[in-house]
XYZ file of C-alpha atoms in Angstrom:
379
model
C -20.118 51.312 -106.080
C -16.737 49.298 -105.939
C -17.092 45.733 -105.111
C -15.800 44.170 -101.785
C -12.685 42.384 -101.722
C -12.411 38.653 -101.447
C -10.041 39.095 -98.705
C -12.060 41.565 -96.615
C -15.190 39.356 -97.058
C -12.935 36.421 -95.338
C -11.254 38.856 -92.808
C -14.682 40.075 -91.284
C -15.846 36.787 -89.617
C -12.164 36.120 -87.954
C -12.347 39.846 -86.571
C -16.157 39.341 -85.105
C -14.782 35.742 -83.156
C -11.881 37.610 -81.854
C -13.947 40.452 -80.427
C -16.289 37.745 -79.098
C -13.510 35.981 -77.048
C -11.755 39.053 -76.008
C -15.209 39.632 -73.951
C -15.160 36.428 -72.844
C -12.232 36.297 -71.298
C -12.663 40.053 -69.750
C -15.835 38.741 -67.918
C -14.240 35.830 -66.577
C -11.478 37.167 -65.180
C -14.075 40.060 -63.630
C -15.738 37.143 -61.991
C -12.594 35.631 -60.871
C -11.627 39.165 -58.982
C -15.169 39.181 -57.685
C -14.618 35.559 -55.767
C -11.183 36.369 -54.737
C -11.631 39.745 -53.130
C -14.658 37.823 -51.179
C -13.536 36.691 -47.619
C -13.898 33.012 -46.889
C -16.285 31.807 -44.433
C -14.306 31.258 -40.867
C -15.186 27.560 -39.597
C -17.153 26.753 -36.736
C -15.379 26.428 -32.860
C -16.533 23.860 -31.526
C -17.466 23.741 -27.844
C -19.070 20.945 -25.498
C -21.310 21.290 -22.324
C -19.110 20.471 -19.148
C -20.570 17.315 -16.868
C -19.492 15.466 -13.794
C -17.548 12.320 -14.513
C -15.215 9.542 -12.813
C -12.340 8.664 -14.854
C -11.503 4.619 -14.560
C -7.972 3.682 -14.944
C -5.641 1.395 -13.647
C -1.978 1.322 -12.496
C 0.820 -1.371 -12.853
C 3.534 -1.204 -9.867
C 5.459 -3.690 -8.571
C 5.174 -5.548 -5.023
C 6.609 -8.080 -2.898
C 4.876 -11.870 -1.483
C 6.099 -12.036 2.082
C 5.131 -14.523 4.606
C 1.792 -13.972 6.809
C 3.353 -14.557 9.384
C 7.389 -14.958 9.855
C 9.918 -15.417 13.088
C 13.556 -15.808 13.532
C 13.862 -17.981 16.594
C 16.779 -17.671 19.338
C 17.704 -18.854 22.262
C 16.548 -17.111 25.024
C 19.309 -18.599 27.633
C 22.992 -19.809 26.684
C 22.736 -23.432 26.396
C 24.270 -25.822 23.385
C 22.186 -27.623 20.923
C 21.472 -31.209 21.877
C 19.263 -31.715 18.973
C 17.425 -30.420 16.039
C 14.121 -32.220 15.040
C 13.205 -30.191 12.168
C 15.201 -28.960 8.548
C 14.744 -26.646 5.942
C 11.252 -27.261 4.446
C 9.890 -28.968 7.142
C 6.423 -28.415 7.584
C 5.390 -27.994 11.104
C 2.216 -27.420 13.176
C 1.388 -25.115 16.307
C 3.788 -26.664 19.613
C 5.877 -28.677 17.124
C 8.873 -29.403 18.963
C 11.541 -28.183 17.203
C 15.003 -28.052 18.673
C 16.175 -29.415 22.726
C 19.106 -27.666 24.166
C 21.011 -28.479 27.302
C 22.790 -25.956 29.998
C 24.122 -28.413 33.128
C 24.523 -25.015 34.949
C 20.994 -24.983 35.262
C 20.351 -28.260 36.853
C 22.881 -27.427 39.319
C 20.894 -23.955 39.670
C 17.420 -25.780 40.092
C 18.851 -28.064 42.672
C 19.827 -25.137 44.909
C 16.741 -23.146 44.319
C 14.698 -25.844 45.346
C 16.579 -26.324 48.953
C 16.649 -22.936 49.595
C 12.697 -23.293 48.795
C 12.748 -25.810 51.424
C 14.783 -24.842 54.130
C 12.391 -21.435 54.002
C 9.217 -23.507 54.172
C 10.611 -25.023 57.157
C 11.894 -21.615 58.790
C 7.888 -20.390 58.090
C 6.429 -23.654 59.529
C 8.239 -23.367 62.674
C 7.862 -19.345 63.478
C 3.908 -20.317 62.263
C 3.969 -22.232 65.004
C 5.780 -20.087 67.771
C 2.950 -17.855 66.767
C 0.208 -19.917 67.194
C 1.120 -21.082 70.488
C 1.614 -17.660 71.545
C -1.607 -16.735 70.253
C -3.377 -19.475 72.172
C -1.255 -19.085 75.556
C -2.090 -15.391 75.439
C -5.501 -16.366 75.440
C -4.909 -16.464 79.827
C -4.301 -13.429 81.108
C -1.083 -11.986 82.169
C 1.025 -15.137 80.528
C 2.360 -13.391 77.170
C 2.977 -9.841 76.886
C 1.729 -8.131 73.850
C 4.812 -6.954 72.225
C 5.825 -10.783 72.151
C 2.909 -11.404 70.544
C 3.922 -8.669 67.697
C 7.355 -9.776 67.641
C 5.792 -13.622 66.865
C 3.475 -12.061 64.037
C 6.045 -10.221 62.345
C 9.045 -12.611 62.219
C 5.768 -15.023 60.646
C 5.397 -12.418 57.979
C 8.648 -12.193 57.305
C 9.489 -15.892 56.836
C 6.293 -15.776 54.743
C 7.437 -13.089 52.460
C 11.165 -15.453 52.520
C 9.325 -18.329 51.380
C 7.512 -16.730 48.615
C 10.543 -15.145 47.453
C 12.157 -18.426 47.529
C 9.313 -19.968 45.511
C 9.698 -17.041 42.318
C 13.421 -17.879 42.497
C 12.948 -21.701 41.936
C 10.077 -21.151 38.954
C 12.386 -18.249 37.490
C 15.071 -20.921 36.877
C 12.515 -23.557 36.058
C 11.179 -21.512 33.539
C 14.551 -20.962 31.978
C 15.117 -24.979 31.965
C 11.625 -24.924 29.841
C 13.786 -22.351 27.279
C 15.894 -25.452 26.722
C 12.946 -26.583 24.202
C 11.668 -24.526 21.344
C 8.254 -25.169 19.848
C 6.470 -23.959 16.744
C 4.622 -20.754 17.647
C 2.313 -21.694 14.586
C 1.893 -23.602 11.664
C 4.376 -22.872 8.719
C 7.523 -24.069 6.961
C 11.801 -24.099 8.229
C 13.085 -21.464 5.378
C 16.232 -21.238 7.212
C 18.767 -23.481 9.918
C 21.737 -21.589 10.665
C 23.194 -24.284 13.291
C 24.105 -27.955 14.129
C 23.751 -30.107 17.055
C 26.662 -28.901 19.606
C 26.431 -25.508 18.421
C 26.584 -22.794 21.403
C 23.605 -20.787 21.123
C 22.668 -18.220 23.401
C 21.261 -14.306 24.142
C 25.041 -13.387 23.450
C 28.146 -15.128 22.450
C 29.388 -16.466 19.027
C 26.727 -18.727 17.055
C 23.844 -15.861 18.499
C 24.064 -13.888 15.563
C 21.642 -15.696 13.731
C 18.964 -17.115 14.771
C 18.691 -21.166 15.091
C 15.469 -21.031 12.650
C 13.420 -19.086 10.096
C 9.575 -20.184 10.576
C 7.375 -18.692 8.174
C 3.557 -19.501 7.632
C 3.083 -20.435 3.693
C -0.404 -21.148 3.120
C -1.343 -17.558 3.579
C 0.603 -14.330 2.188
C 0.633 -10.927 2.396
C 0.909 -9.138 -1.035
C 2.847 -5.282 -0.274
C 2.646 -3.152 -2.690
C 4.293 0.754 -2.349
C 1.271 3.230 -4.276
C 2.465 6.941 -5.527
C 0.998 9.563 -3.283
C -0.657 10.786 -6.633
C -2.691 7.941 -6.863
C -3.351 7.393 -2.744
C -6.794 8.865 -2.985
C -8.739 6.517 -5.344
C -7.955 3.494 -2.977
C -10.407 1.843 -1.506
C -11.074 -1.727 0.801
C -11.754 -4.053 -0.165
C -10.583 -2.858 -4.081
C -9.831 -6.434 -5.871
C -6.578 -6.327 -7.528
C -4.637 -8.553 -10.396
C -1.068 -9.596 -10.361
C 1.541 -12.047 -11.878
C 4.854 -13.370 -10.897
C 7.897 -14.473 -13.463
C 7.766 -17.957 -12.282
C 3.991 -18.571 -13.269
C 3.407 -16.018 -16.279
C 0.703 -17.753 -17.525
C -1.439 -17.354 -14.751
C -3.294 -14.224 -12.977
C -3.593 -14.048 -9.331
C -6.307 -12.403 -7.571
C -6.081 -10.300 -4.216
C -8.513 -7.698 -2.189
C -7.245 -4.504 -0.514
C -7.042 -5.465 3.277
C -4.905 -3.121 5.314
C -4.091 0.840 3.898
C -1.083 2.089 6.007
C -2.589 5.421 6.479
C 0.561 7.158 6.039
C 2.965 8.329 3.890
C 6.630 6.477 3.692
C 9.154 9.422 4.431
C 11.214 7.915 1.916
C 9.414 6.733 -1.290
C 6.405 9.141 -0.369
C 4.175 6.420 -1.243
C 1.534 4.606 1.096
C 2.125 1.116 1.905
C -1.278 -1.746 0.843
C -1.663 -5.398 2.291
C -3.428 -7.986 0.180
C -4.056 -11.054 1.810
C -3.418 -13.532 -0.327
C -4.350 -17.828 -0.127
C -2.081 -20.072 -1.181
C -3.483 -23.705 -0.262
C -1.137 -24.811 -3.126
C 1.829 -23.087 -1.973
C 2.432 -22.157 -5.775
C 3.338 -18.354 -4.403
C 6.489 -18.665 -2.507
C 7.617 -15.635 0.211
C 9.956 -13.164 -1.464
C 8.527 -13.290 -4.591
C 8.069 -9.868 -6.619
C 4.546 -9.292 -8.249
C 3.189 -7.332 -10.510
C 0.146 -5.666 -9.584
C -2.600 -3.824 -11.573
C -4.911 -2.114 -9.149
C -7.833 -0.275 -10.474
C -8.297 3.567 -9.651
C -12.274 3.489 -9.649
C -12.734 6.182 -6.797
C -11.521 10.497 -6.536
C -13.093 13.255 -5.766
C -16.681 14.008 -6.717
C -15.814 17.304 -7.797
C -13.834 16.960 -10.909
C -15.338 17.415 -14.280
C -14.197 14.985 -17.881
C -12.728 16.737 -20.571
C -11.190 15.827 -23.680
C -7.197 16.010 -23.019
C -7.588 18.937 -26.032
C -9.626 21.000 -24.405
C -6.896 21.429 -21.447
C -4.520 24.478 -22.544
C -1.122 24.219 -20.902
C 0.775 27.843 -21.790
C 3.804 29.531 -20.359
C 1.166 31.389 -17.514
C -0.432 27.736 -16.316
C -2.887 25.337 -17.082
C -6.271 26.506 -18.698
C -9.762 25.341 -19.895
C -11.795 28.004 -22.485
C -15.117 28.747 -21.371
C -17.168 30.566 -23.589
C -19.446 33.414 -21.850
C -21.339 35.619 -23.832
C -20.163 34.663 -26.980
C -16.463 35.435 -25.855
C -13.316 33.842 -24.170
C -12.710 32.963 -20.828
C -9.063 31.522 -19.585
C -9.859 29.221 -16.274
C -7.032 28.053 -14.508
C -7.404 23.967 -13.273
C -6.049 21.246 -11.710
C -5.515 18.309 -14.195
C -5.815 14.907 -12.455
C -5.693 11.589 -13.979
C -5.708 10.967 -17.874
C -6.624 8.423 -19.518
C -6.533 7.709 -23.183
C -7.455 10.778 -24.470
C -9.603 12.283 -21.312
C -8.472 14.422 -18.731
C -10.296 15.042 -15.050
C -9.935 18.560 -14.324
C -10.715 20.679 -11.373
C -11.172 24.522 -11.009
C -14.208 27.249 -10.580
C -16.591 25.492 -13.343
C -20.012 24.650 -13.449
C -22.395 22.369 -14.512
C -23.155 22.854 -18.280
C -20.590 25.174 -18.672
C -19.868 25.746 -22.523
C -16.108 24.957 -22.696
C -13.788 25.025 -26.601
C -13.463 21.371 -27.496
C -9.513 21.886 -29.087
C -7.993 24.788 -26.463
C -4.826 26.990 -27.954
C -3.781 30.496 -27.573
C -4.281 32.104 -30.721
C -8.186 32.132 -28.712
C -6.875 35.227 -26.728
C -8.464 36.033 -23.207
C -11.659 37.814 -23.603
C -11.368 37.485 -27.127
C -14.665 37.646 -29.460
C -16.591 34.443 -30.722
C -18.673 34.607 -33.780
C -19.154 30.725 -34.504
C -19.380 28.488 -31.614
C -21.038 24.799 -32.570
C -22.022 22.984 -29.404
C -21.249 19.307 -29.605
C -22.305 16.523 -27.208
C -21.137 16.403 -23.738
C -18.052 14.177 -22.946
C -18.994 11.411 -20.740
């Protein structure tokens, strides 16, 4: 027998290691085929249970302080100004006197009304009288014929009917003298004089432009605001609304819905609100521009809450996903309101309908649904 090389006896154990790794490293990369040809587990869809809900938001538009109550007052005959008793920012009360006027016409006017008043009481007083003696001479027979008896009545109506025409004549220009004094038709504040003593004023005629003062009430305002038709049916009376003005910023005013118009403007297709509006302090002047949050509480009863994700808007329309039987179903809605990230939605759903939380359209129509998870409902 030949004895075994020193070389071979050191070669042997480096030969066995290398065969050792080489099958190593085969195996592993067998495994690593094994997990990549494996498919990876598709996640979960998830999907909520549809419920009724009322979405509450609020708006901020901006609206206008006007007086309560507000007249320009004229002149109702022609007549110069004799004297003013009042100024801008005068307060007044109800039957303040404000301004006298003075037309010498109508003296001269009243002073002929009232004789022709009297000259046609005296005309009735005397055919009165023809009348009555008639009437009481006719009483024997055979001394007054009847037709001058009728002829007696009639002129008495007539001169009646004179005399009362006579008397509507002389209060028609007394009634016009009273013109020559305006009062305060209620309590309130002079914004605006537009004349001076000896100024002609008048229904026509230079000076009659404008009227002799502005009288508007200040302790009470009205608060107009101009609301979207989108938003017209979740007002309500009675709603309490917040607003501010520029001039006090630090402070927040607080009005109730009073009046709704009822109708659409034609031009801003919005519906006109009152707010009445106390201002004891007269802080809030007429005029003023507010801004107004008003809170939309109300709607329709038959809208549904859904997360603003689950609302699919593609080329075709708007869409919800509802899952039926394990596949997809494209329902076209309505979206109303959002808010934050909610959406109010209305269409042909149901109650506990199973809808896909996160809506897109790689989930085809009618398309299969292996792993739906059910969340909560949105509320």
């Amino acid at each position: 027998m030949q004895p075994v090389s020193t070389k071979a006896i050191i070669f042997l154990p480096v030969i066995a290691l290398a065969v050792f790794m080489q099958s190593c490293s085969t195996s592993s990369a067998h495994e690593e085929k094994k997990e990549a040809a494996a498919p990876a587990e598709a996640p979960a869809l998830e999907a909520f249970s549809l419920q009724k809900g009322q979405l509450s938001s609020t708006i901020d538009i901006p609206g206008e302080l006007v007086a309560f109550q507000r007249v320009d007052l004229y002149a109702k005959v022609s007549s110069f100004v004799k004297k003013l008793y009042v100024d801008v920012g005068s307060e007044v009360k109800t039957g303040q006197l404000l301004v006298t006027m003075e037309a010498p016409e109508l003296n001269s006017q009243l002073s002929g009304a009232e004789s022709r008043l009297k000259s046609q009481e005296a005309i009735y007083l005397s055919s009165k009288a023809t009348y009555d003696r008639l009437l009481e001479t006719s009483k024997t027979p055979g001394t007054v014929s009847q037709n001058d008896l009728d002829i007696a009545f009639a002129k008495q109506k007539s001169d009646l009917a004179q005399l009362d025409a006579a008397k509507a004549g002389y209060r028609e220009i007394g009634d016009n003298r009273n013109y020559l004094e305006i009062r305060a038709p209620f309590n309130g504040v002079i914004s605006r004089r537009n004349v001076s003593a000896g100024a002609y004023v008048g229904p026509a005629g230079k000076g009659s432009d404008l009227p002799i003062f502005t009288l508007q009430e200040q302790k009470k305002l009205r608060l107009i605001v101009a609301v979207p038709e989108a938003y017209t049916g979740y007002l309500q009376d009675n709603s309490e609304v917040d607003f501010t003005v520029n001039a006090i910023p630090d402070q927040t005013f607080k009005a109730k819905v009073t009046r709704l118009a009822g109708a659409l403007d034609e031009r801003l297709r919005a519906q006109n609100i009152e707010m009445d509006v106390t201002n004891d302090d007269k802080r809030l002047l007429p005029g003023m521009i507010a801004s107004v949050s008003i809170a939309l509480t109300g709607g329709s009863d038959k809208g549904f809450v859904v997360p603003a994700k689950a609302v699919l808007n593609s080329t075709q329309g708007i869409y919800v996903i509802k899952v039926v039987n394990n596949h997809a179903v494209w329902v076209p809605v309505k979206v109303g309101r959002k808010v934050d990230d909610k959406a109010e939605i209305f269409g042909d759903l149901a109650l506990n309908d199973v809808i896909v939380k996160t809506a897109t359209e790689e989930i085809r129509d009618s398309a299969e649904l292996k792993h739906v998870a059910l969340a909560a409902a949105v509320k």
